[in-house]
mmCIF file of C-alpha atoms in Angstrom:
data_model
loop_
_atom_site.group_PDB
_atom_site.id
_atom_site.type_symbol
_atom_site.label_atom_id
_atom_site.label_comp_id
_atom_site.label_asym_id
_atom_site.label_seq_id
_atom_site.Cartn_x
_atom_site.Cartn_y
_atom_site.Cartn_z
ATOM 1 C CA MET A 513 -32.595 -22.902 -3.729
ATOM 2 C CA LEU A 514 -32.047 -26.228 -3.353
ATOM 3 C CA PRO A 515 -29.540 -26.776 -1.835
ATOM 4 C CA ARG A 516 -26.207 -28.446 -3.587
ATOM 5 C CA PRO A 517 -24.252 -30.740 -1.290
ATOM 6 C CA VAL A 518 -20.873 -30.522 -0.687
ATOM 7 C CA ARG A 519 -17.856 -32.643 0.704
ATOM 8 C CA VAL A 520 -15.255 -30.558 3.690
ATOM 9 C CA ARG A 521 -12.449 -30.902 2.553
ATOM 10 C CA LYS A 522 -10.024 -29.501 4.921
ATOM 11 C CA ARG A 523 -10.923 -27.202 8.669
ATOM 12 C CA THR A 524 -8.088 -25.660 9.673
ATOM 13 C CA ARG A 525 -8.497 -24.337 13.696
ATOM 14 C CA ASP A 526 -8.521 -20.384 12.919
ATOM 15 C CA LEU A 527 -9.553 -19.654 16.900
ATOM 16 C CA PRO A 528 -10.874 -20.597 19.938
ATOM 17 C CA GLY A 529 -14.517 -20.621 18.770
ATOM 18 C CA THR A 530 -13.390 -19.591 14.897
ATOM 19 C CA VAL A 531 -12.830 -22.040 11.838
ATOM 20 C CA THR A 532 -12.399 -22.457 7.817
ATOM 21 C CA LEU A 533 -14.144 -25.347 5.349
ATOM 22 C CA GLU A 534 -12.689 -25.519 2.460
ATOM 23 C CA LEU A 535 -15.660 -27.477 0.895
ATOM 24 C CA GLU A 536 -15.105 -29.670 -2.654
ATOM 25 C CA PRO A 537 -18.899 -31.330 -4.736
ATOM 26 C CA THR A 538 -19.975 -34.103 -5.020
ATOM 27 C CA ASP A 539 -20.315 -34.669 -8.178
ATOM 28 C CA GLY A 540 -17.850 -33.986 -10.413
ATOM 29 C CA MET A 541 -19.032 -30.904 -11.280
ATOM 30 C CA PRO A 542 -17.610 -27.532 -10.782
ATOM 31 C CA LEU A 543 -18.292 -24.964 -7.878
ATOM 32 C CA PRO A 544 -19.926 -22.398 -8.585
ATOM 33 C CA SER A 545 -17.414 -19.014 -9.221
ATOM 34 C CA TYR A 546 -17.980 -15.244 -6.725
ATOM 35 C CA ALA A 547 -16.638 -12.259 -6.729
ATOM 36 C CA PRO A 548 -14.976 -11.453 -3.829
ATOM 37 C CA GLY A 549 -17.477 -9.433 -1.286
ATOM 38 C CA GLN A 550 -20.319 -13.112 -1.620
ATOM 39 C CA PHE A 551 -21.800 -14.883 0.615
ATOM 40 C CA THR A 552 -23.147 -18.153 0.556
ATOM 41 C CA MET A 553 -25.465 -20.378 2.832
ATOM 42 C CA LEU A 554 -24.060 -23.471 4.243
ATOM 43 C CA TYR A 555 -27.279 -25.518 5.837
ATOM 44 C CA VAL A 556 -26.058 -28.586 8.004
ATOM 45 C CA PHE A 557 -28.994 -30.841 7.248
ATOM 46 C CA GLY A 558 -31.350 -30.895 10.256
ATOM 47 C CA VAL A 559 -30.204 -28.159 12.258
ATOM 48 C CA GLY A 560 -29.956 -25.531 10.111
ATOM 49 C CA GLU A 561 -28.992 -22.374 8.015
ATOM 50 C CA ILE A 562 -27.027 -19.436 7.616
ATOM 51 C CA PRO A 563 -24.976 -16.920 5.788
ATOM 52 C CA VAL A 564 -20.859 -17.291 5.466
ATOM 53 C CA SER A 565 -18.885 -14.906 3.701
ATOM 54 C CA ILE A 566 -16.471 -16.825 1.164
ATOM 55 C CA SER A 567 -12.708 -15.897 2.634
ATOM 56 C CA GLY A 568 -10.932 -17.663 -0.435
ATOM 57 C CA ASP A 569 -8.888 -17.215 -2.986
ATOM 58 C CA ALA A 570 -12.316 -16.381 -6.490
ATOM 59 C CA SER A 571 -9.631 -16.841 -8.483
ATOM 60 C CA ASP A 572 -9.260 -20.814 -7.307
ATOM 61 C CA GLY A 573 -11.956 -22.481 -8.882
ATOM 62 C CA SER A 574 -11.322 -26.265 -6.800
ATOM 63 C CA ARG A 575 -12.385 -25.224 -3.755
ATOM 64 C CA LEU A 576 -14.408 -23.137 -1.427
ATOM 65 C CA VAL A 577 -13.443 -21.603 1.362
ATOM 66 C CA GLN A 578 -15.434 -20.276 4.112
ATOM 67 C CA THR A 579 -14.769 -18.959 7.481
ATOM 68 C CA ILE A 580 -17.093 -19.766 10.526
ATOM 69 C CA ARG A 581 -17.364 -18.052 13.582
ATOM 70 C CA SER A 582 -19.280 -19.957 17.078
ATOM 71 C CA VAL A 583 -22.239 -17.501 17.874
ATOM 72 C CA GLY A 584 -25.411 -19.513 17.551
ATOM 73 C CA ALA A 585 -26.582 -23.342 17.583
ATOM 74 C CA VAL A 586 -26.089 -23.287 13.153
ATOM 75 C CA SER A 587 -22.436 -21.510 12.953
ATOM 76 C CA GLU A 588 -21.757 -23.915 15.961
ATOM 77 C CA ALA A 589 -22.427 -26.629 14.410
ATOM 78 C CA VAL A 590 -20.521 -25.725 11.138
ATOM 79 C CA THR A 591 -17.687 -24.970 13.384
ATOM 80 C CA LYS A 592 -18.374 -28.517 14.140
ATOM 81 C CA LEU A 593 -17.956 -30.092 10.717
ATOM 82 C CA LEU A 594 -14.512 -32.099 10.161
ATOM 83 C CA PRO A 595 -13.340 -33.312 6.956
ATOM 84 C CA ASN A 596 -15.322 -36.075 4.580
ATOM 85 C CA ASP A 597 -18.507 -34.200 6.105
ATOM 86 C CA VAL A 598 -21.632 -33.299 3.731
ATOM 87 C CA LEU A 599 -23.822 -29.920 4.067
ATOM 88 C CA GLY A 600 -26.186 -27.966 1.756
ATOM 89 C CA LEU A 601 -24.714 -25.085 -0.137
ATOM 90 C CA ARG A 602 -26.704 -22.180 -1.677
ATOM 91 C CA GLY A 603 -24.966 -19.259 -3.846
ATOM 92 C CA PRO A 604 -22.899 -17.359 -4.237
ATOM 93 C CA PHE A 605 -25.174 -14.389 -3.469
ATOM 94 C CA GLY A 606 -24.807 -10.563 -2.519
ATOM 95 C CA THR A 607 -23.187 -7.310 -4.021
ATOM 96 C CA ALA A 608 -19.066 -7.742 -4.236
ATOM 97 C CA TRP A 609 -16.232 -5.746 -3.525
ATOM 98 C CA PRO A 610 -16.059 -3.492 -6.534
ATOM 99 C CA THR A 611 -12.589 -5.158 -7.648
ATOM 100 C CA SER A 612 -13.004 -4.101 -10.844
ATOM 101 C CA GLU A 613 -13.361 -0.155 -10.694
ATOM 102 C CA LEU A 614 -10.077 -0.617 -8.697
ATOM 103 C CA ALA A 615 -6.868 -0.246 -11.429
ATOM 104 C CA GLY A 616 -5.356 2.777 -10.875
ATOM 105 C CA GLN A 617 -6.915 3.801 -7.545
ATOM 106 C CA ASP A 618 -4.739 3.827 -4.126
ATOM 107 C CA VAL A 619 -6.210 1.695 -1.734
ATOM 108 C CA VAL A 620 -7.424 1.263 2.019
ATOM 109 C CA VAL A 621 -8.509 -2.002 2.970
ATOM 110 C CA VAL A 622 -9.804 -1.677 6.768
ATOM 111 C CA ALA A 623 -11.221 -4.913 8.491
ATOM 112 C CA GLY A 624 -11.776 -5.343 11.676
ATOM 113 C CA GLY A 625 -12.290 -9.055 13.791
ATOM 114 C CA LEU A 626 -14.048 -11.684 11.922
ATOM 115 C CA GLY A 627 -14.253 -8.759 8.549
ATOM 116 C CA LEU A 628 -11.062 -10.357 7.525
ATOM 117 C CA ALA A 629 -12.473 -12.898 6.167
ATOM 118 C CA PRO A 630 -14.992 -11.292 3.399
ATOM 119 C CA LEU A 631 -12.221 -9.361 2.546
ATOM 120 C CA ARG A 632 -9.107 -12.060 2.056
ATOM 121 C CA PRO A 633 -10.719 -12.261 -1.508
ATOM 122 C CA SER A 634 -10.449 -8.854 -2.090
ATOM 123 C CA ILE A 635 -6.953 -8.642 -0.469
ATOM 124 C CA TYR A 636 -5.974 -11.577 -2.761
ATOM 125 C CA HIS A 637 -6.957 -9.962 -6.110
ATOM 126 C CA LEU A 638 -5.508 -6.541 -5.502
ATOM 127 C CA LEU A 639 -1.880 -8.844 -4.620
ATOM 128 C CA ALA A 640 -2.018 -11.084 -7.349
ATOM 129 C CA ASN A 641 -2.508 -8.045 -9.468
ATOM 130 C CA ARG A 642 -0.540 -5.853 -7.161
ATOM 131 C CA GLU A 643 0.655 -3.163 -10.687
ATOM 132 C CA GLN A 644 -2.559 -2.575 -11.589
ATOM 133 C CA PHE A 645 -2.619 -0.529 -7.921
ATOM 134 C CA GLY A 646 -1.891 2.454 -6.274
ATOM 135 C CA LYS A 647 -0.943 2.156 -2.918
ATOM 136 C CA VAL A 648 -2.449 -1.274 -1.322
ATOM 137 C CA VAL A 649 -2.812 -0.511 2.591
ATOM 138 C CA LEU A 650 -3.947 -3.097 4.961
ATOM 139 C CA LEU A 651 -5.468 -1.738 8.675
ATOM 140 C CA TYR A 652 -6.687 -4.751 11.092
ATOM 141 C CA GLY A 653 -7.758 -4.045 14.436
ATOM 142 C CA THR A 654 -9.068 -6.716 16.843
ATOM 143 C CA ARG A 655 -9.487 -6.855 20.348
ATOM 144 C CA SER A 656 -5.895 -9.243 21.828
ATOM 145 C CA PRO A 657 -2.584 -10.324 20.157
ATOM 146 C CA ASP A 658 -4.248 -13.784 20.346
ATOM 147 C CA GLU A 659 -7.079 -12.714 18.436
ATOM 148 C CA ILE A 660 -5.588 -11.581 15.029
ATOM 149 C CA LEU A 661 -6.854 -13.762 12.779
ATOM 150 C CA TYR A 662 -5.641 -15.040 9.919
ATOM 151 C CA ARG A 663 -2.578 -14.604 11.965
ATOM 152 C CA ARG A 664 0.186 -16.940 9.690
ATOM 153 C CA GLN A 665 -0.733 -15.362 6.631
ATOM 154 C CA LEU A 666 -0.414 -11.364 7.377
ATOM 155 C CA GLU A 667 2.806 -11.530 9.159
ATOM 156 C CA THR A 668 3.648 -13.070 5.110
ATOM 157 C CA TRP A 669 2.142 -10.889 3.581
ATOM 158 C CA ARG A 670 3.972 -8.375 5.717
ATOM 159 C CA LYS A 671 6.993 -9.303 4.224
ATOM 160 C CA ARG A 672 6.116 -7.898 0.854
ATOM 161 C CA LEU A 673 7.116 -4.363 0.073
ATOM 162 C CA ASP A 674 4.641 -3.385 -1.915
ATOM 163 C CA ILE A 675 1.950 -2.859 0.710
ATOM 164 C CA GLN A 676 1.213 -1.196 3.769
ATOM 165 C CA LEU A 677 0.033 -3.299 6.817
ATOM 166 C CA GLU A 678 -0.272 -2.238 9.638
ATOM 167 C CA VAL A 679 -2.205 -4.283 12.737
ATOM 168 C CA THR A 680 -2.996 -3.132 15.478
ATOM 169 C CA VAL A 681 -5.414 -4.812 18.779
ATOM 170 C CA ASP A 682 -7.500 -2.857 21.730
ATOM 171 C CA HIS A 683 -6.270 -4.396 24.619
ATOM 172 C CA ALA A 684 -1.693 -6.131 24.745
ATOM 173 C CA GLY A 685 0.766 -6.786 27.436
ATOM 174 C CA ALA A 686 3.586 -5.759 27.458
ATOM 175 C CA ASP A 687 4.784 -8.629 25.201
ATOM 176 C CA TRP A 688 3.277 -7.433 22.386
ATOM 177 C CA ARG A 689 5.427 -4.441 20.476
ATOM 178 C CA GLY A 690 2.751 -3.700 17.819
ATOM 179 C CA HIS A 691 0.587 -0.986 17.972
ATOM 180 C CA VAL A 692 -1.813 -1.044 20.766
ATOM 181 C CA GLY A 693 -5.277 1.069 20.232
ATOM 182 C CA VAL A 694 -9.026 0.356 18.170
ATOM 183 C CA VAL A 695 -8.032 0.216 13.975
ATOM 184 C CA THR A 696 -9.759 4.057 13.478
ATOM 185 C CA LYS A 697 -7.043 5.344 14.529
ATOM 186 C CA LEU A 698 -5.104 4.200 12.536
ATOM 187 C CA ILE A 699 -6.360 5.720 9.794
ATOM 188 C CA PRO A 700 -5.391 9.513 9.963
ATOM 189 C CA ARG A 701 -1.945 8.836 10.182
ATOM 190 C CA LEU A 702 -2.729 7.631 5.514
ATOM 191 C CA SER A 703 -0.350 8.950 3.963
ATOM 192 C CA ILE A 704 -2.688 7.908 0.540
ATOM 193 C CA ASP A 705 -3.850 10.712 -2.658
ATOM 194 C CA VAL A 706 -7.448 11.213 -0.840
ATOM 195 C CA GLN A 707 -8.643 12.158 -4.324
ATOM 196 C CA HIS A 708 -7.791 8.052 -6.104
ATOM 197 C CA ALA A 709 -8.343 6.537 -3.524
ATOM 198 C CA THR A 710 -11.300 3.575 -2.822
ATOM 199 C CA ALA A 711 -11.683 2.057 0.384
ATOM 200 C CA LEU A 712 -13.249 -1.499 1.442
ATOM 201 C CA VAL A 713 -14.500 -1.049 4.887
ATOM 202 C CA CYS A 714 -15.925 -4.737 6.608
ATOM 203 C CA GLY A 715 -16.124 -6.083 10.406
ATOM 204 C CA PRO A 716 -18.824 -4.585 14.010
ATOM 205 C CA GLU A 717 -20.932 -2.504 12.621
ATOM 206 C CA ILE A 718 -20.065 0.698 14.813
ATOM 207 C CA MET A 719 -15.930 0.116 14.203
ATOM 208 C CA MET A 720 -17.385 0.578 9.961
ATOM 209 C CA ARG A 721 -19.189 3.199 11.126
ATOM 210 C CA PHE A 722 -16.278 5.624 12.593
ATOM 211 C CA GLY A 723 -13.947 3.529 10.118
ATOM 212 C CA ALA A 724 -16.085 4.844 6.848
ATOM 213 C CA ALA A 725 -16.356 8.440 9.475
ATOM 214 C CA ALA A 726 -12.775 8.613 9.812
ATOM 215 C CA LEU A 727 -11.746 7.879 6.094
ATOM 216 C CA CYS A 728 -14.293 11.639 5.115
ATOM 217 C CA ASP A 729 -12.282 12.988 7.384
ATOM 218 C CA LEU A 730 -9.092 12.220 5.897
ATOM 219 C CA GLY A 731 -10.530 13.427 2.899
ATOM 220 C CA LEU A 732 -12.420 9.905 1.094
ATOM 221 C CA PRO A 733 -15.311 11.234 -0.803
ATOM 222 C CA GLU A 734 -18.190 9.374 1.395
ATOM 223 C CA GLN A 735 -18.716 7.446 -2.299
ATOM 224 C CA SER A 736 -15.672 5.644 -2.613
ATOM 225 C CA VAL A 737 -16.130 4.179 0.230
ATOM 226 C CA TRP A 738 -17.401 0.618 1.009
ATOM 227 C CA LEU A 739 -19.153 -1.280 3.667
ATOM 228 C CA SER A 740 -20.250 -5.340 4.062
ATOM 229 C CA LEU A 741 -23.820 -5.461 5.716
ATOM 230 C CA GLU A 742 -23.917 -7.681 8.074
ATOM 231 C CA ARG A 743 -27.725 -9.023 8.665
ATOM 232 C CA ASN A 744 -29.610 -11.868 9.536
ATOM 233 C CA MET A 745 -30.584 -12.891 5.627
ATOM 234 C CA LYS A 746 -32.699 -16.465 5.251
ATOM 235 C CA CYS A 747 -33.496 -17.085 2.467
ATOM 236 C CA ALA A 748 -30.604 -14.735 0.013
ATOM 237 C CA VAL A 749 -32.608 -13.597 -2.448
ATOM 238 C CA GLY A 750 -35.049 -10.953 -1.324
ATOM 239 C CA LEU A 751 -37.974 -12.256 -1.285
ATOM 240 C CA CYS A 752 -37.937 -13.019 3.160
ATOM 241 C CA GLY A 753 -37.420 -9.264 4.282
ATOM 242 C CA HIS A 754 -35.547 -10.997 7.534
ATOM 243 C CA CYS A 755 -32.075 -9.322 6.625
ATOM 244 C CA GLN A 756 -34.263 -5.866 5.271
ATOM 245 C CA PHE A 757 -31.898 -2.427 5.995
ATOM 246 C CA ALA A 758 -34.787 0.537 5.327
ATOM 247 C CA GLY A 759 -35.372 0.453 2.092
ATOM 248 C CA LEU A 760 -32.251 -2.059 0.900
ATOM 249 C CA PHE A 761 -32.337 -6.094 1.307
ATOM 250 C CA ALA A 762 -28.474 -6.750 2.988
ATOM 251 C CA CYS A 763 -28.276 -10.437 0.923
ATOM 252 C CA LYS A 764 -29.352 -9.457 -2.814
ATOM 253 C CA ASP A 765 -28.571 -4.902 -2.300
ATOM 254 C CA GLY A 766 -25.540 -6.265 -0.324
ATOM 255 C CA ALA A 767 -24.035 -7.413 1.495
ATOM 256 C CA VAL A 768 -21.477 -5.201 -0.658
ATOM 257 C CA VAL A 769 -22.970 -0.673 -0.394
ATOM 258 C CA ARG A 770 -21.324 2.507 -0.716
ATOM 259 C CA TYR A 771 -21.316 4.385 1.944
ATOM 260 C CA ASP A 772 -23.656 7.399 0.727
ATOM 261 C CA GLN A 773 -26.409 4.776 0.427
ATOM 262 C CA VAL A 774 -25.995 3.865 3.945
ATOM 263 C CA ARG A 775 -24.725 6.427 5.877
ATOM 264 C CA ARG A 776 -27.386 7.998 7.766
ATOM 265 C CA LEU A 777 -29.444 4.744 8.198
ATOM 266 C CA LEU A 778 -26.347 3.378 10.605
ATOM 267 C CA ALA A 779 -26.768 5.594 12.894
ATOM 268 C CA MET A 780 -30.267 5.113 12.833
ATOM 269 C CA THR A 781 -31.537 1.935 15.909
ATOM 270 C CA GLU A 782 -34.243 -0.747 14.884
ATOM 271 C CA ILE A 783 -33.214 -1.539 11.584
ATOM 272 C CA MET B 405 17.620 27.053 17.608
ATOM 273 C CA GLN B 406 17.060 27.112 14.353
ATOM 274 C CA GLY B 407 16.798 23.327 13.977
ATOM 275 C CA LEU B 408 14.363 22.560 16.564
ATOM 276 C CA GLU B 409 12.399 24.822 15.083
ATOM 277 C CA ARG B 410 12.351 23.227 11.644
ATOM 278 C CA ILE B 411 11.089 20.368 13.483
ATOM 279 C CA LEU B 412 8.936 21.810 15.843
ATOM 280 C CA GLY B 413 6.712 23.011 12.579
ATOM 281 C CA GLU B 414 7.594 19.631 10.374
ATOM 282 C CA HIS B 415 5.235 18.210 13.362
ATOM 283 C CA ARG B 416 1.954 17.242 12.357
ATOM 284 C CA LEU B 417 0.820 18.598 15.642
ATOM 285 C CA PHE B 418 2.816 22.075 14.878
ATOM 286 C CA ALA B 419 2.434 22.153 11.491
ATOM 287 C CA GLY B 420 1.070 25.393 10.027
ATOM 288 C CA LEU B 421 1.978 27.667 13.304
ATOM 289 C CA GLY B 422 3.239 30.780 12.930
ATOM 290 C CA GLN B 423 7.012 31.316 12.815
ATOM 291 C CA GLN B 424 6.548 33.845 16.310
ATOM 292 C CA PHE B 425 4.536 30.689 17.802
ATOM 293 C CA LEU B 426 7.000 28.613 16.865
ATOM 294 C CA GLU B 427 9.551 30.880 18.103
ATOM 295 C CA LEU B 428 8.805 30.709 21.523
ATOM 296 C CA ALA B 429 6.941 27.135 21.411
ATOM 297 C CA ALA B 430 11.407 26.328 20.728
ATOM 298 C CA GLY B 431 12.192 28.501 23.184
ATOM 299 C CA CYS B 432 10.764 25.120 26.020
ATOM 300 C CA ALA B 433 11.620 22.297 22.812
ATOM 301 C CA LYS B 434 15.072 19.685 23.639
ATOM 302 C CA ASN B 435 16.087 16.018 21.137
ATOM 303 C CA VAL B 436 15.491 13.340 23.465
ATOM 304 C CA ARG B 437 15.695 9.318 22.544
ATOM 305 C CA PHE B 438 15.106 7.020 24.272
ATOM 306 C CA ASP B 439 15.793 2.893 23.757
ATOM 307 C CA PRO B 440 13.289 0.345 23.916
ATOM 308 C CA ASP B 441 11.852 -0.543 27.371
ATOM 309 C CA GLU B 442 12.939 3.005 28.473
ATOM 310 C CA TYR B 443 10.514 5.659 30.467
ATOM 311 C CA LEU B 444 9.484 8.706 29.409
ATOM 312 C CA PHE B 445 7.131 9.223 32.140
ATOM 313 C CA HIS B 446 5.575 6.991 34.991
ATOM 314 C CA ALA B 447 1.944 7.264 36.636
ATOM 315 C CA ASP B 448 1.468 9.994 38.970
ATOM 316 C CA ASP B 449 4.943 11.945 38.431
ATOM 317 C CA PRO B 450 4.697 15.339 37.496
ATOM 318 C CA ALA B 451 3.286 16.595 33.668
ATOM 319 C CA ASP B 452 6.993 18.515 33.440
ATOM 320 C CA TRP B 453 7.753 17.410 30.216
ATOM 321 C CA ILE B 454 5.169 16.813 26.150
ATOM 322 C CA TYR B 455 7.164 14.402 23.760
ATOM 323 C CA LEU B 456 5.934 14.429 20.463
ATOM 324 C CA VAL B 457 7.664 11.501 18.818
ATOM 325 C CA ARG B 458 9.374 11.510 15.668
ATOM 326 C CA HIS B 459 10.528 8.003 14.763
ATOM 327 C CA GLY B 460 9.610 5.256 16.805
ATOM 328 C CA ARG B 461 6.872 4.075 19.191
ATOM 329 C CA VAL B 462 5.716 4.932 22.453
ATOM 330 C CA ALA B 463 2.980 2.396 24.729
ATOM 331 C CA LEU B 464 0.571 3.856 27.402
ATOM 332 C CA GLU B 465 0.003 1.493 30.149
ATOM 333 C CA VAL B 466 -2.002 1.479 33.800
ATOM 334 C CA THR B 467 -0.135 -1.493 35.987
ATOM 335 C CA THR B 468 -2.897 -3.987 37.192
ATOM 336 C CA PRO B 469 -1.625 -6.143 40.460
ATOM 337 C CA HIS B 470 -3.000 -9.381 39.090
ATOM 338 C CA GLN B 471 -2.771 -8.547 34.947
ATOM 339 C CA GLY B 472 0.780 -6.526 35.512
ATOM 340 C CA ALA B 473 1.296 -3.225 32.626
ATOM 341 C CA ILE B 474 -1.943 -3.810 30.024
ATOM 342 C CA ARG B 475 -1.832 -1.646 26.896
ATOM 343 C CA PHE B 476 -3.757 -0.265 26.031
ATOM 344 C CA GLU B 477 -2.859 2.606 23.422
ATOM 345 C CA THR B 478 0.779 2.883 21.438
ATOM 346 C CA VAL B 479 1.811 6.345 19.664
ATOM 347 C CA GLY B 480 4.179 6.336 16.956
ATOM 348 C CA GLU B 481 5.367 8.791 14.553
ATOM 349 C CA GLY B 482 4.071 12.557 14.606
ATOM 350 C CA GLU B 483 2.391 11.988 17.465
ATOM 351 C CA VAL B 484 1.995 13.857 21.113
ATOM 352 C CA VAL B 485 2.487 11.778 24.602
ATOM 353 C CA GLY B 486 1.067 13.742 27.225
ATOM 354 C CA LEU B 487 -1.674 15.976 27.235
ATOM 355 C CA THR B 488 -2.544 16.692 30.971
ATOM 356 C CA TRP B 489 0.276 18.841 31.097
ATOM 357 C CA LEU B 490 -2.965 21.197 29.954
ATOM 358 C CA LEU B 491 -4.667 20.804 33.025
ATOM 359 C CA PRO B 492 -3.703 20.844 37.272
ATOM 360 C CA PRO B 493 -2.988 18.675 38.717
ATOM 361 C CA TYR B 494 -0.088 18.474 35.093
ATOM 362 C CA ARG B 495 0.094 14.892 36.923
ATOM 363 C CA TRP B 496 0.184 11.575 34.326
ATOM 364 C CA GLY B 497 -2.642 9.744 34.719
ATOM 365 C CA TYR B 498 -0.134 6.198 33.389
ATOM 366 C CA ASP B 499 2.873 4.971 32.665
ATOM 367 C CA ALA B 500 4.611 5.874 28.870
ATOM 368 C CA ARG B 501 7.257 3.161 27.365
ATOM 369 C CA ALA B 502 9.485 3.764 24.655
ATOM 370 C CA THR B 503 8.434 -0.147 22.894
ATOM 371 C CA GLU B 504 11.346 0.102 20.194
ATOM 372 C CA LEU B 505 14.156 3.327 19.489
ATOM 373 C CA THR B 506 12.214 5.968 19.675
ATOM 374 C CA ARG B 507 13.054 10.366 19.154
ATOM 375 C CA ALA B 508 11.077 13.056 20.400
ATOM 376 C CA LEU B 509 11.089 16.238 20.880
ATOM 377 C CA ALA B 510 10.479 17.089 24.170
ATOM 378 C CA LEU B 511 8.805 20.802 25.561
ATOM 379 C CA ASP B 512 9.420 21.756 28.531
ATOM 380 C CA ALA B 513 5.883 21.932 30.151
ATOM 381 C CA ARG B 514 5.974 24.723 32.658
ATOM 382 C CA CYS B 515 8.269 26.651 30.367
ATOM 383 C CA LEU B 516 5.540 26.767 27.773
ATOM 384 C CA ARG B 517 2.523 27.080 30.260
ATOM 385 C CA ASP B 518 4.140 30.269 31.103
ATOM 386 C CA LYS B 519 4.212 30.632 27.727
ATOM 387 C CA CYS B 520 0.285 30.458 26.713
ATOM 388 C CA GLU B 521 -0.278 32.364 29.622
ATOM 389 C CA ALA B 522 2.155 35.518 28.617
ATOM 390 C CA ASP B 523 0.479 34.881 24.985
ATOM 391 C CA HIS B 524 -3.009 33.506 24.503
ATOM 392 C CA ASP B 525 -2.809 33.782 21.259
ATOM 393 C CA LEU B 526 0.709 31.052 21.164
ATOM 394 C CA GLY B 527 -2.631 29.565 23.921
ATOM 395 C CA TYR B 528 -4.924 29.432 21.955
ATOM 396 C CA GLU B 529 -3.079 27.924 18.987
ATOM 397 C CA ILE B 530 -1.831 25.464 21.408
ATOM 398 C CA LEU B 531 -5.037 24.043 22.195
ATOM 399 C CA LYS B 532 -6.699 23.909 18.664
ATOM 400 C CA ARG B 533 -4.381 22.095 18.929
ATOM 401 C CA PHE B 534 -4.011 19.318 21.295
ATOM 402 C CA LEU B 535 -7.568 19.729 21.301
ATOM 403 C CA PRO B 536 -8.484 17.849 18.514
ATOM 404 C CA VAL B 537 -6.159 15.134 20.048
ATOM 405 C CA LEU B 538 -7.739 14.766 23.596
ATOM 406 C CA VAL B 539 -11.542 14.446 20.850
ATOM 407 C CA GLN B 540 -10.131 12.052 19.247
ATOM 408 C CA ARG B 541 -8.788 9.646 21.415
ATOM 409 C CA LEU B 542 -12.182 10.037 23.072
ATOM 410 C CA ARG B 543 -13.768 8.486 20.627
ATOM 411 C CA ALA B 544 -10.884 5.896 19.861
ATOM 412 C CA THR B 545 -11.547 4.782 23.791
ATOM 413 C CA ARG B 546 -15.668 4.788 24.004
ATOM 414 C CA LEU B 547 -15.178 2.462 20.634
ATOM 415 C CA GLN B 548 -12.423 0.575 22.776
ATOM 416 C CA MET B 549 -15.135 0.701 25.832
ATOM 417 C CA LEU B 550 -17.573 -0.939 23.210
ATOM 418 C CA ASP B 551 -15.914 -4.283 22.658
ATOM 419 C CA VAL B 552 -16.633 -4.296 18.945
ATOM 420 C CA TYR B 553 -14.614 -7.396 18.871
ATOM 421 C CA SER B 554 -16.574 -9.322 20.998
ATOM 422 C CA PRO B 555 -18.985 -12.460 20.048
ATOM 423 C CA GLY B 556 -22.165 -11.290 18.866
ATOM 424 C CA ARG B 557 -21.400 -7.269 17.442
#
């Protein structure tokens, strides 16, 4: 439970108010290994601690890559850290995307806004082991063309011939040549083997709700759709109750959960 | 004509429509193509044609005085451009512009309305196909209005 000091090796500004930090150990010991979908707690000394998704490649043990958006005092402090600054690290915590169960399946990754960050480790896994899967589809939606996260990387992935990648924005000017409309609108157009497909969905909770429903309308069983819950994690080990989600603790029973476990809860208020 | 029936039957919107109805609907159809940036129609024009997109992409836009054309939706292969042909006063509420070379099947809206009025079974089949599109767009619009990607949501 004690934060371990780690150092910022590199800071990349992705979007206004959103940065990706590469962290390295200060003590020469290896960084903790993690599975795609897990998160850590990052502690800015004297300010506070927040949960942050791991957004890097899980097979690269030399650095821990995390993407943060400034939405409050602590996250703002994290986004302002510079190379060589030291911060506290706990974790990784939580459940992971079911990457070991995806072999032989069509895989649909549906990301909204910053939700692409916790999905990126699973995308690295899918691309690195591409021959193990059927169709691989990445659907990404965000607010406008200038708010596309990891834009260069998406452009690189799009050049691959072995994945389908669609980017859509909610609003755009006449100079945007891509899709316009919410990301869920792309789902009915998918051509996949729904009985042998798994979907990984992450984004704002409303988007996940509509996205999961659209995937099930397409024919995917609820058990084949996985979501990542975002809650106010504090202790990250299921003791404090801050992230309680009905009978679940998002920090230890999630953040990654199966849709059938939470479908009814997603529509309830004050959970 | 048989070619148009086949193309019409292959379009996602009319998939499964009976042969008799396909023949009736195909009697109102023609093939069209639009170059990039060519307009299919403008806001307030009479809703005379319905476009079933076969290939390409069409942007639906609203023009505002200060921001110019704002794209609020794109429509692609297997989808339909134009829904207000169903309801009076039969006028478009937005501009539709091809963003790339687009091929479509254009249905004469007046012709189709007349045939639906004369044959309510056909009318009901057509309505069953357009109503889900309306509902889907209503849901999508609701999500867009929620601005779900704004910080704090």
